[in-house]
Coordinates of C-alpha atoms in Angstrom, one line a residue:
M1 CA -13.4 -3.8 -10.5
N2 CA -15.7 -0.9 -10.1
N3 CA -18.5 -1.9 -12.5
M4 CA -20.1 1.6 -12.4
I5 CA -17.2 2.9 -14.5
T6 CA -18.1 2.4 -18.2
T7 CA -14.9 3.4 -19.9
P8 CA -11.2 2.7 -19.3
G9 CA -10.4 6.4 -19.3
E10 CA -12.8 7.0 -16.4
F11 CA -11.6 4.0 -14.4
K12 CA -10.1 4.8 -11.0
P13 CA -9.1 2.2 -8.5
S14 CA -11.1 2.2 -5.2
V15 CA -10.3 -1.2 -3.6
P16 CA -7.1 -3.3 -3.6
D17 CA -8.5 -5.7 -6.2
D18 CA -8.8 -2.8 -8.7
F19 CA -5.0 -2.7 -8.9
I20 CA -2.9 -5.0 -11.0
G21 CA 0.7 -6.1 -11.0
P22 CA 3.0 -5.1 -8.1
A23 CA 0.6 -2.3 -7.2
H24 CA -2.0 -4.9 -6.2
K25 CA 0.2 -6.4 -3.5
V26 CA 1.2 -2.9 -2.2
A27 CA -2.5 -1.8 -2.2
A28 CA -3.6 -4.9 -0.3
L29 CA -0.9 -4.5 2.3
L30 CA -1.6 -0.8 2.9
H31 CA -5.4 -1.4 3.1
R32 CA -4.8 -3.9 5.8
K33 CA -2.5 -1.6 7.7
I34 CA -4.9 1.3 7.5
E35 CA -7.8 -0.8 8.7
R36 CA -5.8 -2.1 11.7
R37 CA -4.7 1.5 12.6
K38 CA -8.3 2.7 12.5
E39 CA -9.5 -0.2 14.6
R40 CA -6.8 0.6 17.2
K41 CA -7.3 4.3 16.8
D42 CA -3.6 4.4 16.1
G43 CA -2.7 8.0 15.2
S44 CA 1.0 7.5 14.4
C45 CA 2.1 9.2 11.2
I46 CA 2.2 7.2 8.0
R47 CA 5.1 8.3 5.7
N48 CA 5.3 6.4 2.4
I49 CA 7.1 6.9 -0.9
F50 CA 6.0 5.0 -4.0
Y51 CA 8.7 4.7 -6.6
G52 CA 8.8 3.0 -10.0
P53 CA 8.2 3.7 -13.8
P54 CA 5.6 6.0 -15.1
G55 CA 2.0 4.6 -15.4
S56 CA 2.5 1.8 -12.9
G57 CA -0.1 3.0 -10.5
K58 CA 1.9 5.0 -8.0
S59 CA -0.4 8.1 -7.9
E60 CA -3.5 5.9 -7.8
L61 CA -2.0 4.0 -4.8
A62 CA -1.4 7.3 -3.0
Q63 CA -4.9 8.5 -3.7
S64 CA -6.5 5.3 -2.7
T65 CA -4.5 4.9 0.5
A66 CA -5.4 8.5 1.4
L67 CA -9.1 7.9 0.8
W68 CA -9.1 4.6 2.8
A69 CA -7.7 6.5 5.8
T70 CA -9.7 9.7 5.6
G71 CA -12.9 8.4 4.1
S72 CA -13.4 11.9 2.5
P73 CA -11.7 13.7 -0.4
F74 CA -12.0 16.8 1.8
G75 CA -9.3 15.4 4.1
I76 CA -6.8 15.1 1.2
T77 CA -4.4 17.6 -0.2
D78 CA -2.8 16.5 -3.5
M79 CA 0.0 18.5 -5.3
I80 CA 2.8 18.1 -7.8
G81 CA 6.2 18.5 -6.3
S82 CA 7.3 21.3 -8.6
A83 CA 4.3 23.4 -7.5
V84 CA 4.8 23.0 -3.7
T85 CA 6.0 26.2 -2.0
V86 CA 7.5 26.9 1.4
D87 CA 4.2 28.5 2.4
D88 CA 2.3 25.3 1.4
V89 CA 4.5 23.1 3.7
R90 CA 4.4 25.6 6.6
G91 CA 0.6 25.6 6.2
W92 CA 0.6 21.8 6.5
M93 CA 2.7 22.2 9.6
N94 CA 0.3 24.6 11.2
S95 CA -2.8 22.6 10.3
S96 CA -1.2 19.4 11.7
Q97 CA -1.7 20.9 15.1
T98 CA -5.5 21.2 14.7
G99 CA -6.5 18.4 12.4
N100 CA -9.4 18.8 10.0
M101 CA -13.2 18.8 10.4
F102 CA -13.9 16.1 7.8
S103 CA -11.9 13.2 9.1
A104 CA -9.9 11.9 12.0
Y105 CA -7.0 11.5 9.5
T106 CA -5.4 14.1 7.2
A107 CA -3.6 13.0 4.0
I108 CA -0.9 15.0 2.0
I109 CA 0.0 13.6 -1.4
I110 CA 3.0 15.0 -3.2
D111 CA 3.4 13.5 -6.7
E112 CA 6.9 13.6 -8.3
V113 CA 8.3 14.7 -5.0
D114 CA 11.8 14.7 -6.5
T115 CA 10.8 17.8 -8.5
M116 CA 10.4 19.9 -5.4
R117 CA 12.6 23.0 -5.1
D118 CA 15.3 23.0 -2.4
Q119 CA 13.7 25.3 0.2
P120 CA 10.2 23.6 0.1
Q121 CA 12.1 20.3 0.3
V122 CA 13.9 21.4 3.4
E123 CA 10.6 22.4 5.0
L124 CA 9.1 19.1 4.0
M125 CA 11.9 17.3 5.8
K126 CA 11.0 19.2 9.0
L127 CA 7.3 18.1 8.6
L128 CA 8.4 14.5 8.1
D129 CA 10.6 14.7 11.2
Q130 CA 7.6 16.0 13.2
R131 CA 5.6 12.9 12.3
P132 CA 2.3 14.7 12.9
R133 CA -0.3 12.4 14.5
F134 CA -3.3 11.1 12.4
H135 CA -1.5 12.2 9.2
L136 CA -0.5 10.4 6.1
I137 CA 2.3 11.9 4.0
L138 CA 2.4 10.1 0.7
M139 CA 4.9 10.7 -2.0
T140 CA 5.6 9.4 -5.5
T141 CA 8.6 9.5 -7.8
N142 CA 9.5 8.0 -11.2
K143 CA 13.1 7.7 -10.0
K144 CA 14.8 4.6 -8.8
L145 CA 15.2 4.6 -5.0
E146 CA 19.0 4.8 -5.2
E147 CA 18.6 8.0 -7.4
L148 CA 16.4 9.7 -4.8
H149 CA 18.0 12.1 -2.4
W150 CA 19.0 10.3 0.9
R151 CA 16.7 12.8 2.8
F152 CA 13.7 10.9 1.5
Q153 CA 15.1 7.5 1.9
T154 CA 15.7 8.0 5.6
R155 CA 12.3 9.5 6.4
A156 CA 9.7 7.4 4.5
I157 CA 8.9 3.8 4.0
P158 CA 9.6 3.0 0.3
Y159 CA 7.4 0.8 -1.8
K160 CA 8.5 -0.3 -5.2
V161 CA 5.7 -0.2 -7.8
G162 CA 6.9 -2.0 -10.9
S163 CA 5.1 -2.3 -14.2
P164 CA 2.5 -5.1 -14.5
S165 CA 3.0 -7.9 -17.0
H166 CA 1.5 -7.6 -20.5
A167 CA -0.9 -10.5 -19.6
E168 CA -2.2 -8.6 -16.5
I169 CA -2.8 -5.4 -18.5
S170 CA -4.5 -7.5 -21.2
D171 CA -6.8 -9.1 -18.7
R172 CA -7.7 -5.7 -17.3
L173 CA -8.7 -4.4 -20.8
M174 CA -10.7 -7.4 -21.8
E175 CA -14.0 -5.9 -20.5
W176 CA -13.6 -3.0 -22.9
V177 CA -11.5 -4.4 -25.7
P178 CA -12.8 -7.9 -26.5
N179 CA -10.9 -8.0 -29.8
E180 CA -7.8 -10.0 -28.9
K181 CA -5.6 -8.6 -31.7
A182 CA -6.5 -5.0 -30.9
R183 CA -5.9 -5.7 -27.2
E184 CA -2.5 -7.2 -28.0
R185 CA -1.5 -4.1 -30.1
I186 CA -2.6 -1.8 -27.3
V187 CA -0.7 -3.7 -24.6
T188 CA 2.5 -3.9 -26.7
A189 CA 2.4 -0.2 -27.5
A190 CA 1.9 0.7 -23.8
N191 CA 5.0 -1.3 -22.8
G192 CA 3.9 -1.8 -19.2
C193 CA 2.3 1.6 -18.7
V194 CA -1.2 1.0 -17.4
R195 CA -2.3 4.6 -17.9
A196 CA -1.3 4.6 -21.6
A197 CA -3.0 1.3 -22.1
M198 CA -6.3 2.6 -20.6
L199 CA -6.3 5.7 -22.8
D200 CA -5.4 3.7 -25.9
A201 CA -8.3 1.3 -25.1
E202 CA -10.7 4.2 -24.8
N203 CA -9.4 5.5 -28.1
W204 CA -10.0 2.1 -29.7
M205 CA -13.6 2.0 -28.3
D206 CA -14.3 5.5 -29.8
R207 CA -13.0 4.4 -33.2
E208 CA -15.1 1.2 -33.1
E209 CA -18.2 3.3 -32.2
M210 CA -17.6 5.6 -35.2
K211 CA -17.5 2.8 -37.7

């Protein structure tokens, strides 16, 4: 865990061991794959889609994977699917021919990719089919894989990111919420959602400080 982060609300995973539950295994696998590609100077396109329930770590996985590859936030574009336009995707296509000045790799993250409108989605399929070298195209969705349009299922490697166990979330919160009963209440209310648990833990810390 990143010990420089002092509150759960500020915590952001930066290494595989910062993840818990199924996200930890996926993070460790992707980190190894990225490192091997960088060692071999393998520029083949990485196209992944992370699916699972809200708050399980999908967005954090995409962001961390992108940063492991690019080494710089300036090499990353991160958007919500519903906000992506045709011009955005065409711009990514054009820039894929030139690369970027900050990193050998370029990462495009589309959260909630299933919310993209039809025409931008068609353009995205073209980009995925191009497989631009030294690019990562990372997508997330809260839908089950079988509920996602077949277009995505046939163009990206899917990784299921399920919810961590209550015990795993409790262990993660222990540093900030030493009170076992309070921690149990937070974990139960979060019902597997790490993001909700972290925010509730910070809320508990604030209340304790105001006593």
